[in-house]
Short mmCIF file of C-alpha atoms and ligand atoms in Angstrom, two decimals:
data_model
loop_
_atom_site.label_atom_id
_atom_site.label_comp_id
_atom_site.label_asym_id
_atom_site.label_seq_id
_atom_site.Cartn_x
_atom_site.Cartn_y
_atom_site.Cartn_z
CA MET M 1 48.94 -8.94 -2.90
CA LEU M 2 46.11 -10.78 -4.71
CA ARG M 3 43.42 -12.64 -2.06
CA SER M 4 42.91 -16.14 -3.36
CA ALA M 5 45.72 -16.43 -5.44
CA SER M 6 48.04 -19.92 -5.50
CA GLN M 7 51.43 -18.21 -4.42
CA ASN M 8 51.83 -15.04 -2.48
CA VAL M 9 54.86 -13.54 -0.59
CA THR M 10 54.74 -12.19 2.48
CA PRO M 11 56.41 -10.06 3.94
CA SER M 12 55.01 -6.51 5.35
CA SER M 13 56.82 -4.38 4.30
CA LEU M 14 56.62 -5.74 0.54
CA ASP M 15 52.67 -4.48 0.97
CA ILE M 16 53.28 -1.69 -0.81
CA GLY M 17 50.20 0.50 0.27
CA GLN M 18 46.55 1.02 -0.96
CA PRO M 19 46.68 2.75 -4.72
CA LEU M 20 46.21 6.23 -4.57
CA VAL M 21 44.46 8.10 -7.45
CA ARG M 22 45.89 11.55 -8.09
CA CYS M 23 46.16 13.85 -10.95
CA VAL M 24 49.02 14.47 -12.54
CA SER M 25 49.42 18.33 -12.06
CA CYS M 26 46.83 19.36 -9.15
CA ASP M 27 47.45 16.11 -6.55
CA ARG M 28 44.28 16.17 -5.76
CA ASN M 29 42.69 12.53 -4.75
CA ALA M 30 40.26 11.35 -7.49
CA SER M 31 36.85 10.34 -6.04
CA GLY M 32 36.29 7.07 -8.23
CA GLY M 33 33.38 8.92 -10.07
CA GLU M 34 35.53 10.43 -13.23
CA THR M 35 34.39 8.09 -15.84
CA ASP M 36 36.53 9.97 -18.26
CA PHE M 37 39.76 9.41 -16.11
CA ARG M 38 39.89 13.62 -15.62
CA CYS M 39 40.38 15.23 -12.27
CA ALA M 40 37.16 17.18 -11.20
CA GLY M 41 39.47 19.50 -10.03
CA CYS M 42 42.05 21.26 -13.08
CA GLY M 43 40.52 18.28 -16.34
CA ASP M 44 43.94 16.49 -16.36
CA ILE M 45 44.75 12.61 -16.48
CA LEU M 46 45.30 11.16 -13.21
CA GLU M 47 47.88 8.33 -12.21
CA ILE M 48 47.92 5.51 -9.89
CA ARG M 49 50.58 5.94 -7.09
CA TYR M 50 51.26 3.52 -3.75
CA SER M 51 51.62 5.12 0.10
CA LEU M 52 54.96 3.04 0.80
CA LEU M 53 56.08 4.27 -2.47
CA GLU M 54 55.71 7.95 -1.75
CA ARG M 55 57.51 7.62 1.71
CA GLY M 56 60.38 6.61 -0.61
CA ALA M 57 60.47 2.88 1.36
CA ARG M 58 63.70 1.03 0.22
CA LEU M 59 63.51 -2.72 0.72
CA PRO M 60 65.85 -4.71 3.08
CA GLN M 61 67.82 -7.16 0.37
CA SER M 62 65.99 -10.35 2.05
CA ASP M 63 63.01 -9.38 0.35
CA ILE M 64 64.34 -7.76 -2.51
CA ASP M 65 65.45 -11.34 -2.98
CA ALA M 66 61.63 -13.05 -2.11
CA LEU M 67 60.24 -11.69 -4.88
CA ARG M 68 62.20 -11.76 -7.14
CA SER M 69 62.57 -15.47 -6.72
CA ALA M 70 58.62 -15.51 -6.32
CA TRP M 71 58.58 -13.84 -9.85
CA THR M 72 60.23 -16.05 -11.88
CA ARG M 73 59.14 -19.09 -9.32
CA ARG M 74 55.11 -18.75 -10.58
CA LYS M 75 56.13 -19.10 -14.17
CA THR M 76 56.43 -22.72 -13.56
CA SER M 77 52.90 -22.70 -11.66
CA ASN M 78 49.72 -23.83 -13.47
CA ALA M 79 47.22 -20.74 -12.00
CA PRO M 80 46.74 -18.16 -14.31
CA GLU M 81 47.84 -15.35 -12.29
CA ASP M 82 51.69 -17.04 -12.10
CA GLN M 83 51.20 -17.81 -15.42
CA SER M 84 50.33 -14.01 -16.72
CA GLY M 85 53.61 -11.84 -17.15
CA VAL M 86 51.50 -9.12 -15.38
CA TRP M 87 49.99 -10.43 -12.86
CA ARG M 88 53.38 -12.72 -11.26
CA PHE M 89 54.52 -8.92 -10.25
CA ARG M 90 51.33 -8.74 -8.30
CA GLU M 91 52.95 -7.29 -5.34
CA LEU M 92 54.07 -4.74 -6.87
CA LEU M 93 50.25 -4.04 -8.72
CA PRO M 94 48.34 -4.37 -5.61
CA ILE M 95 45.27 -3.08 -7.22
CA LEU M 96 42.68 -5.87 -7.76
CA ALA M 97 41.71 -7.93 -4.55
CA ASP M 98 40.63 -11.11 -5.85
CA ALA M 99 42.54 -13.57 -7.82
CA ARG M 100 39.91 -15.09 -8.97
CA ILE M 101 38.60 -11.91 -10.29
CA CYS M 102 41.53 -11.36 -12.54
CA VAL M 103 40.78 -11.73 -16.49
CA THR M 104 44.00 -12.78 -18.18
CA HIS M 105 45.15 -14.24 -21.66
CA ARG M 106 48.76 -15.55 -19.69
CA GLU M 107 49.73 -12.34 -21.24
CA GLY M 108 53.88 -10.97 -20.95
CA ASN M 109 56.72 -13.50 -20.78
CA THR M 110 57.79 -11.56 -24.44
CA PRO M 111 60.78 -13.05 -25.74
CA LEU M 112 64.05 -10.35 -25.72
CA TYR M 113 65.96 -11.13 -28.59
CA PRO M 114 69.63 -10.55 -29.71
CA LEU M 115 69.32 -8.55 -33.58
CA PRO M 116 72.75 -10.23 -35.00
CA ARG M 117 72.79 -8.48 -38.61
CA ILE M 118 71.68 -4.78 -37.33
CA SER M 119 74.38 -5.41 -34.18
CA ARG M 120 77.06 -6.13 -36.88
CA ALA M 121 76.15 -3.55 -39.35
CA LEU M 122 75.92 -0.46 -36.90
CA GLY M 123 79.26 -2.04 -34.57
CA LEU M 124 76.58 -1.97 -31.59
CA PRO M 125 77.01 -5.47 -29.50
CA LYS M 126 75.04 -5.20 -26.98
CA LEU M 127 71.48 -4.36 -29.00
CA LEU M 128 68.00 -6.57 -27.76
CA ALA M 129 64.56 -6.35 -28.70
CA LYS M 130 62.04 -6.76 -25.92
CA HIS M 131 59.26 -7.84 -28.43
CA GLN M 132 55.62 -6.95 -26.87
CA GLY M 133 54.48 -7.88 -30.73
CA MET M 134 53.95 -11.68 -29.18
CA ASN M 135 51.76 -10.93 -26.83
CA PRO M 136 48.55 -13.09 -27.23
CA THR M 137 46.60 -9.98 -29.28
CA GLY M 138 49.90 -9.31 -31.24
CA SER M 139 50.38 -5.98 -29.13
CA PHE M 140 51.80 -4.88 -25.97
CA LYS M 141 48.33 -3.34 -25.18
CA ASP M 142 47.54 -7.49 -23.42
CA THR M 143 49.71 -6.23 -20.62
CA GLY M 144 47.57 -3.05 -19.56
CA MET M 145 44.57 -4.38 -20.83
CA THR M 146 44.25 -7.28 -18.60
CA ALA M 147 44.09 -4.84 -15.90
CA SER M 148 41.83 -2.41 -16.98
CA ILE M 149 39.23 -5.59 -18.15
CA SER M 150 40.05 -7.03 -14.26
CA VAL M 151 39.02 -3.15 -12.70
CA ALA M 152 36.24 -3.29 -14.68
CA ARG M 153 34.86 -6.52 -14.04
CA GLU M 154 35.72 -5.79 -10.51
CA LYS M 155 33.06 -2.77 -10.55
CA ASN M 156 30.49 -4.90 -12.11
CA PHE M 157 30.69 -2.92 -15.73
CA SER M 158 28.71 -4.89 -18.40
CA TRP M 159 30.30 -2.14 -21.44
CA VAL M 160 33.47 -1.50 -21.91
CA ALA M 161 35.05 1.04 -24.88
CA CYS M 162 38.25 2.72 -26.63
CA ALA M 163 38.98 5.07 -29.39
CA SER M 164 41.76 3.42 -31.24
CA THR M 165 44.41 3.09 -34.03
CA GLY M 166 43.30 -0.45 -34.04
CA ASN M 167 45.44 -2.44 -31.23
CA THR M 168 43.07 -0.95 -29.04
CA SER M 169 40.74 -2.13 -30.08
CA ALA M 170 41.30 -6.04 -30.98
CA SER M 171 42.98 -6.25 -27.42
CA MET M 172 40.09 -4.67 -25.47
CA ALA M 173 37.38 -7.27 -27.57
CA ALA M 174 39.57 -10.32 -26.47
CA TYR M 175 39.90 -9.32 -22.83
CA ALA M 176 36.26 -8.05 -22.45
CA SER M 177 35.10 -11.35 -24.28
CA ARG M 178 36.44 -13.61 -22.03
CA ALA M 179 34.94 -11.43 -19.14
CA GLY M 180 31.27 -12.06 -20.25
CA MET M 181 31.64 -7.87 -21.28
CA ASN M 182 30.15 -6.17 -24.81
CA SER M 183 32.75 -3.91 -26.35
CA PHE M 184 32.89 -0.82 -28.43
CA ALA M 185 35.04 0.40 -30.40
CA LEU M 186 35.57 4.06 -31.89
CA ILE M 187 37.88 3.49 -35.22
CA PRO M 188 39.08 6.51 -37.55
CA ASP M 189 37.46 5.79 -40.96
CA GLY M 190 39.87 4.22 -43.50
CA GLN M 191 42.82 5.19 -41.40
CA ILE M 192 43.70 1.62 -39.23
CA ALA M 193 45.50 -1.38 -40.87
CA TRP M 194 42.11 -3.54 -41.92
CA SER M 195 44.31 -6.81 -39.76
CA LYS M 196 43.48 -5.00 -36.75
CA VAL M 197 39.98 -4.49 -37.70
CA ALA M 198 39.16 -8.30 -38.24
CA GLN M 199 40.76 -9.44 -35.11
CA ALA M 200 39.21 -6.90 -32.78
CA LEU M 201 35.55 -7.99 -34.88
CA ASP M 202 36.44 -11.62 -34.15
CA TYR M 203 37.20 -11.38 -30.93
CA GLY M 204 33.33 -9.65 -30.76
CA ALA M 205 33.74 -5.64 -30.25
CA HIS M 206 31.07 -3.86 -32.09
CA LEU M 207 33.10 -1.07 -34.24
CA LEU M 208 32.16 2.16 -35.26
CA GLN M 209 34.23 3.71 -37.45
CA LEU M 210 34.05 7.34 -37.32
CA LYS M 211 34.78 10.14 -39.90
CA ALA M 212 37.72 11.42 -38.04
CA ASP M 213 41.44 10.84 -37.07
CA PHE M 214 42.38 9.34 -33.95
CA ASP M 215 42.36 12.53 -32.10
CA GLY M 216 38.49 13.06 -33.09
CA CYS M 217 37.78 9.37 -31.83
CA VAL M 218 38.65 10.03 -28.65
CA ARG M 219 36.76 13.68 -28.33
CA VAL M 220 33.73 11.89 -29.33
CA LEU M 221 34.24 8.72 -26.92
CA ALA M 222 35.02 11.80 -23.78
CA GLU M 223 31.45 12.43 -23.73
CA VAL M 224 30.13 9.68 -24.60
CA VAL M 225 31.87 8.39 -21.61
CA ARG M 226 30.27 11.21 -19.45
CA LYS M 227 26.27 10.00 -20.02
CA PHE M 228 26.83 6.24 -20.96
CA PRO M 229 27.47 3.88 -18.28
CA VAL M 230 30.55 2.43 -20.44
CA TYR M 231 33.90 1.88 -18.83
CA LEU M 232 36.76 3.33 -20.71
CA VAL M 233 39.63 1.70 -21.74
CA ASN M 234 42.17 3.91 -22.86
CA SER M 235 45.06 4.60 -22.00
CA VAL M 236 43.92 7.59 -19.72
CA ASN M 237 42.92 4.86 -17.89
CA PRO M 238 45.61 4.55 -14.98
CA TYR M 239 45.38 0.50 -14.49
CA ARG M 240 46.31 0.11 -18.07
CA ARG M 241 49.76 2.32 -17.31
CA GLU M 242 49.83 -0.32 -14.16
CA GLY M 243 49.47 -3.63 -16.01
CA GLN M 244 52.51 -2.01 -18.63
CA LYS M 245 54.57 -0.37 -16.25
CA THR M 246 55.52 -4.76 -16.05
CA ALA M 247 57.02 -4.48 -19.01
CA ALA M 248 60.28 -2.89 -17.39
CA PHE M 249 60.04 -5.02 -14.32
CA GLU M 250 60.17 -8.40 -16.79
CA LEU M 251 63.19 -7.00 -18.97
CA MET M 252 65.17 -6.26 -15.95
CA GLU M 253 64.26 -10.02 -15.14
CA GLN M 254 65.24 -11.20 -18.03
CA LEU M 255 68.74 -8.51 -17.86
CA GLU M 256 69.35 -10.76 -14.63
CA TRP M 257 68.79 -6.85 -13.07
CA HIS M 258 71.38 -5.00 -14.76
CA VAL M 259 70.48 -2.10 -16.29
CA PRO M 260 70.71 -1.59 -19.40
CA ASP M 261 72.26 2.33 -20.67
CA HIS M 262 69.28 3.14 -22.73
CA VAL M 263 65.36 2.02 -23.36
CA ILE M 264 64.32 3.12 -26.87
CA VAL M 265 60.12 2.93 -27.09
CA PRO M 266 57.95 4.22 -30.24
CA GLY M 267 55.96 7.76 -28.91
CA GLY M 268 51.98 7.74 -30.60
CA ASN M 269 49.34 8.45 -27.14
CA LEU M 270 52.74 8.19 -24.92
CA ALA M 271 51.33 5.69 -22.54
CA ASN M 272 53.72 3.34 -23.16
CA SER M 273 56.79 4.74 -22.45
CA SER M 274 54.87 7.03 -19.71
CA ALA M 275 53.89 3.32 -17.99
CA ILE M 276 57.95 1.77 -18.37
CA GLY M 277 58.97 5.06 -16.93
CA LYS M 278 56.77 4.20 -13.98
CA GLY M 279 57.84 0.37 -13.91
CA PHE M 280 61.85 1.74 -13.23
CA ALA M 281 61.18 4.49 -11.28
CA GLU M 282 59.07 2.01 -8.76
CA MET M 283 61.98 -0.43 -9.46
CA ARG M 284 64.53 1.80 -8.16
CA GLU M 285 62.70 3.34 -5.29
CA LEU M 286 62.26 0.07 -3.93
CA GLY M 287 65.76 -0.89 -4.58
CA LEU M 288 65.19 -3.51 -7.17
CA ILE M 289 67.56 -1.32 -9.68
CA GLU M 290 70.21 1.13 -8.56
CA LYS M 291 69.92 3.01 -11.78
CA LEU M 292 67.52 4.62 -14.20
CA PRO M 293 68.18 3.06 -18.40
CA ARG M 294 67.68 6.52 -20.40
CA ILE M 295 64.83 6.39 -22.06
CA SER M 296 64.30 7.31 -25.66
CA ILE M 297 60.95 8.14 -27.23
CA ILE M 298 61.04 7.95 -31.32
CA GLN M 299 58.00 9.15 -33.13
CA ALA M 300 57.17 9.56 -36.54
CA GLU M 301 57.83 12.74 -38.78
CA GLY M 302 54.09 12.91 -40.01
CA ALA M 303 53.20 12.93 -35.75
CA ASN M 304 55.61 14.36 -34.21
CA PRO M 305 54.26 17.00 -31.47
CA LEU M 306 56.10 15.61 -28.75
CA ALA M 307 59.50 16.54 -30.71
CA ARG M 308 58.54 19.49 -31.66
CA SER M 309 57.90 20.48 -28.16
CA MET M 310 60.77 19.27 -26.86
CA SER M 311 62.91 20.94 -29.09
CA LYS M 312 60.74 24.32 -29.06
CA ASN M 313 60.30 24.82 -25.35
CA GLY M 314 62.05 21.58 -23.24
CA GLY M 315 58.47 19.65 -23.36
CA ARG M 316 56.76 22.95 -21.11
CA SER M 317 53.71 23.04 -23.48
CA LEU M 318 52.64 20.52 -26.85
CA GLU M 319 51.21 21.74 -29.90
CA PRO M 320 48.74 20.05 -31.02
CA VAL M 321 49.45 18.43 -34.24
CA HIS M 322 47.54 17.47 -37.56
CA ALA M 323 48.97 13.59 -37.37
CA GLU M 324 50.06 12.00 -41.12
CA THR M 325 52.43 8.63 -41.32
CA ARG M 326 52.28 5.36 -43.09
CA ALA M 327 52.58 3.94 -38.98
CA THR M 328 48.93 3.93 -38.63
CA ALA M 329 49.37 2.40 -35.17
CA ILE M 330 51.43 6.19 -34.16
CA ARG M 331 49.00 8.56 -36.37
CA ILE M 332 48.39 10.83 -33.44
CA GLY M 333 48.20 14.39 -33.04
CA ASN M 334 47.12 15.11 -29.53
CA PRO M 335 49.02 12.56 -27.14
CA ALA M 336 47.11 12.37 -23.51
CA LEU M 337 50.05 11.57 -21.65
CA TRP M 338 52.58 13.97 -23.18
CA LYS M 339 53.23 15.05 -19.44
CA LYS M 340 54.13 11.97 -18.04
CA ALA M 341 56.63 11.13 -21.22
CA VAL M 342 58.79 14.70 -20.56
CA ASP M 343 59.01 12.92 -16.81
CA ALA M 344 60.32 10.18 -17.71
CA LEU M 345 62.54 12.06 -20.62
CA ASN M 346 63.59 14.28 -17.71
CA GLU M 347 64.03 11.99 -15.48
CA THR M 348 66.46 9.81 -17.36
CA ALA M 349 68.27 12.36 -19.10
CA GLY M 350 66.51 10.51 -22.45
CA ARG M 351 65.67 12.11 -25.77
CA CYS M 352 62.68 12.19 -28.35
CA GLU M 353 63.25 12.06 -32.04
CA ASP M 354 61.14 11.55 -35.13
CA VAL M 355 62.06 9.68 -37.91
CA SER M 356 60.86 9.74 -41.81
CA GLU M 357 58.98 7.54 -43.43
CA ASP M 358 61.85 6.05 -45.12
CA GLU M 359 63.69 5.44 -42.51
CA ILE M 360 60.88 3.22 -40.67
CA ALA M 361 60.60 1.33 -43.83
CA ILE M 362 64.14 0.54 -44.17
CA ALA M 363 63.96 -0.15 -39.98
CA LYS M 364 61.11 -2.43 -40.47
CA ALA M 365 62.39 -4.26 -43.07
CA GLU M 366 65.62 -4.76 -41.17
CA ILE M 367 63.91 -6.20 -38.00
CA GLY M 368 61.39 -8.54 -40.35
CA ALA M 369 64.93 -10.22 -42.12
CA GLU M 370 66.34 -10.70 -38.37
CA GLY M 371 63.99 -13.05 -38.64
CA ILE M 372 61.30 -11.48 -36.68
CA GLY M 373 59.54 -9.19 -38.06
CA CYS M 374 57.42 -5.63 -36.48
CA GLU M 375 54.75 -3.73 -37.02
CA PRO M 376 56.09 0.25 -38.54
CA ALA M 377 55.57 1.48 -35.32
CA SER M 378 57.70 -0.13 -33.70
CA ALA M 379 60.36 0.81 -36.28
CA THR M 380 60.56 4.03 -35.32
CA THR M 381 63.02 2.65 -32.17
CA LEU M 382 65.82 1.07 -34.91
CA ALA M 383 65.12 3.95 -37.03
CA GLY M 384 65.26 6.43 -34.25
CA LEU M 385 68.30 4.45 -32.89
CA LYS M 386 70.24 5.19 -35.83
CA LYS M 387 69.80 8.52 -35.38
CA LEU M 388 71.20 8.89 -31.91
CA LEU M 389 73.84 7.19 -32.87
CA ARG M 390 74.46 9.58 -36.12
CA SER M 391 74.47 12.01 -33.72
CA ASN M 392 76.90 11.22 -31.11
CA LEU M 393 73.65 10.81 -28.90
CA MET M 394 74.71 8.12 -28.17
CA GLN M 395 78.01 5.74 -27.68
CA PRO M 396 78.56 2.24 -29.61
CA ASP M 397 79.43 0.74 -26.50
CA GLU M 398 75.76 1.76 -24.98
CA SER M 399 73.60 -1.57 -24.05
CA VAL M 400 70.58 -1.07 -25.97
CA VAL M 401 66.85 -2.58 -25.17
CA LEU M 402 64.62 -1.39 -27.92
CA ILE M 403 60.62 -2.19 -26.96
CA LEU M 404 59.11 -3.71 -30.72
CA THR M 405 55.09 -3.18 -29.65
CA GLY M 406 53.36 -4.66 -32.77
CA HIS M 407 53.73 -7.91 -34.67
CA THR M 408 54.69 -7.71 -37.93
CA LEU M 409 51.19 -9.52 -39.37
CA LYS M 410 49.35 -6.42 -37.69
CA ASP M 411 50.07 -4.78 -40.78
CA PRO M 412 50.74 -7.41 -43.42
CA GLU M 413 50.02 -4.56 -46.52
CA TYR M 414 53.14 -2.75 -45.58
CA ALA M 415 55.47 -5.26 -46.15
CA LEU M 416 53.99 -6.43 -49.37
CA GLU M 417 54.06 -2.49 -50.19
CA PHE M 418 58.31 -2.29 -49.33
CA HIS M 419 58.83 -6.02 -51.32
CA ARG M 420 56.42 -5.73 -53.96
CA ASP M 421 55.61 -3.27 -54.99
CA GLY M 422 58.57 -0.62 -53.75
CA HIS M 423 56.19 2.17 -52.38
CA PHE M 424 58.92 3.54 -49.47
CA ALA M 425 62.20 4.45 -50.19
CA ALA M 426 62.34 4.12 -53.82
CA GLN M 427 65.83 6.38 -54.38
CA SER M 428 67.58 4.38 -51.65
CA ALA M 429 69.94 1.49 -52.37
CA GLU M 430 69.49 0.49 -48.25
CA ALA M 431 65.42 -0.38 -49.06
CA ALA M 432 67.24 -1.47 -52.65
CA ARG M 433 69.07 -4.44 -50.54
CA LEU M 434 66.22 -5.23 -48.41
CA ARG M 435 63.56 -5.64 -50.58
CA ARG M 436 63.07 -8.67 -52.32
CA PRO M 437 59.83 -9.45 -54.67
CA PRO M 438 57.74 -11.66 -54.87
CA LEU M 439 58.49 -13.70 -57.85
CA ALA M 440 55.79 -14.92 -61.25
CA MET M 441 57.17 -17.40 -63.38
CA ASP M 442 56.59 -20.69 -64.86
CA ALA M 443 56.07 -24.05 -62.90
CA ASP M 444 59.40 -25.31 -64.55
CA SER M 445 62.09 -26.38 -62.12
CA GLY M 446 65.05 -25.27 -64.94
CA ALA M 447 63.37 -21.99 -64.27
CA VAL M 448 63.09 -22.07 -60.91
CA ILE M 449 67.25 -23.01 -60.07
CA ARG M 450 68.28 -20.74 -62.47
CA GLU M 451 66.57 -18.01 -60.10
CA LEU M 452 68.21 -19.31 -57.46
CA GLU M 453 71.64 -19.52 -58.95
CA LYS M 454 71.07 -15.52 -59.54
CA LEU M 455 69.74 -15.25 -56.26
CA ALA M 456 72.49 -17.23 -54.42
CA HIS M 457 75.23 -14.74 -56.21
N1 F0G E 501 53.21 0.68 -31.43
C1 F0G E 501 52.01 0.09 -30.95
C2 F0G E 501 51.86 -0.87 -32.28
C3 F0G E 501 50.75 0.86 -31.21
O1 F0G E 501 49.72 -0.14 -31.03
C4 F0G E 501 50.64 1.79 -30.44
C5 F0G E 501 49.39 2.45 -29.66
C6 F0G E 501 52.02 2.62 -30.17
C7 F0G E 501 52.76 2.23 -30.61
C8 F0G E 501 52.06 3.63 -29.61
O2 F0G E 501 52.26 3.37 -27.90
O3 F0G E 501 50.06 4.97 -27.72
O4 F0G E 501 51.39 3.91 -25.27
O5 F0G E 501 52.71 6.17 -26.83
N2 F0G E 501 48.58 2.28 -30.17
C9 F0G E 501 47.38 2.65 -29.91
C10 F0G E 501 46.01 2.35 -30.36
C11 F0G E 501 47.22 4.01 -29.84
O6 F0G E 501 44.70 2.30 -30.47
O7 F0G E 501 46.11 1.11 -30.61
P1 F0G E 501 51.45 4.60 -26.77
#
């Protein structure tokens, strides 16, 4: 519950308790002084749990009805904390004391689209895409950033920081500036899409381009935050993942609380898949849903430490890889949240697959041709779905939701390289069918009509 919020729901059973910040491995309670969000005992990551959920309490049906209708009703309110697609679920997000602190760009509330052409081509009638790239800064990061930046404001920090493959830095910059805070990001030099660099600069971040990959930037930042009073907003920050779990709540609301068979998420640092898994698990604990969807995670072949670990040892250990993929958002070789992602896979009988660069490029062009587009990392979900169908790991009558994580304008160069330059999948008939290179011609209506006649055939 948020103090001073406009519309609260008050039955006492809806109080899921104070957040407990705990280590995911040794269960030790955090002291609050862990500036790198690592357990002081064993060094593993921290997560947020709630006392009511620890006891496994189900809500009575009357409270479930009250919650669902309050969440939907808030969408018509003018209060910022109600318009936010994160904070309108605040009963399951009791991490902030007062609505006046919350820093929101009205994130969340993202569309759920049918994909009719792809559905037809795959013979998969119940296919939808939840487009988290339609968030205010163009990626799903905003749903977590509103939570972590609000907590940073509550704790009176004046600096926030992240290491990033681009989207986190853009989102952090936008939220930090709204909150009157300074922000800086460590980014891998020359390895992130320029539109994300431009966005972060425009929103007010200081960017430090390190001669390192993303994993190197994470390592350096972990040392910095132990020595400099700055609040870390990478996805090891457990409050960020609390914000990101609301995508699962919103999806269920959009599906009128009918659980899909399968949800497919791209995997990089593996925070989003973990957060969505947590959201579904909490809804089931409370009785808001009766079963869990299978949650599958798709990585790029060149950045596939989790896919390797699952096939080699069932996710018991993870060997970092040197990551290389043109889907730069997920060029990550040593994902921080891998253990939680393994839990999400195991608890939901999900699969972790990897897909090739060509498969990602074709899938991205197909999502583009649906008129919605996405950035390359998001297209791994469709490429992975096709792989699951080919391997008979999914049946055509299943209901499937792809989580698209970033907007197509996040990496416009990629679309030009595909359509204009023919850089991806050059030998593939599928890519040739999708490719539409721009044509240069004289300013002559006859020439234009001749071209249109050719295209119409
Ligand atoms: N999709 C996009 C568009 C991303 O930006 C990211 C991660 C992911 C998927 C993977 O999500 O890391 O939670 O598994 N981007 C981070 C960044 C790392 O810095 O912007 P994940």
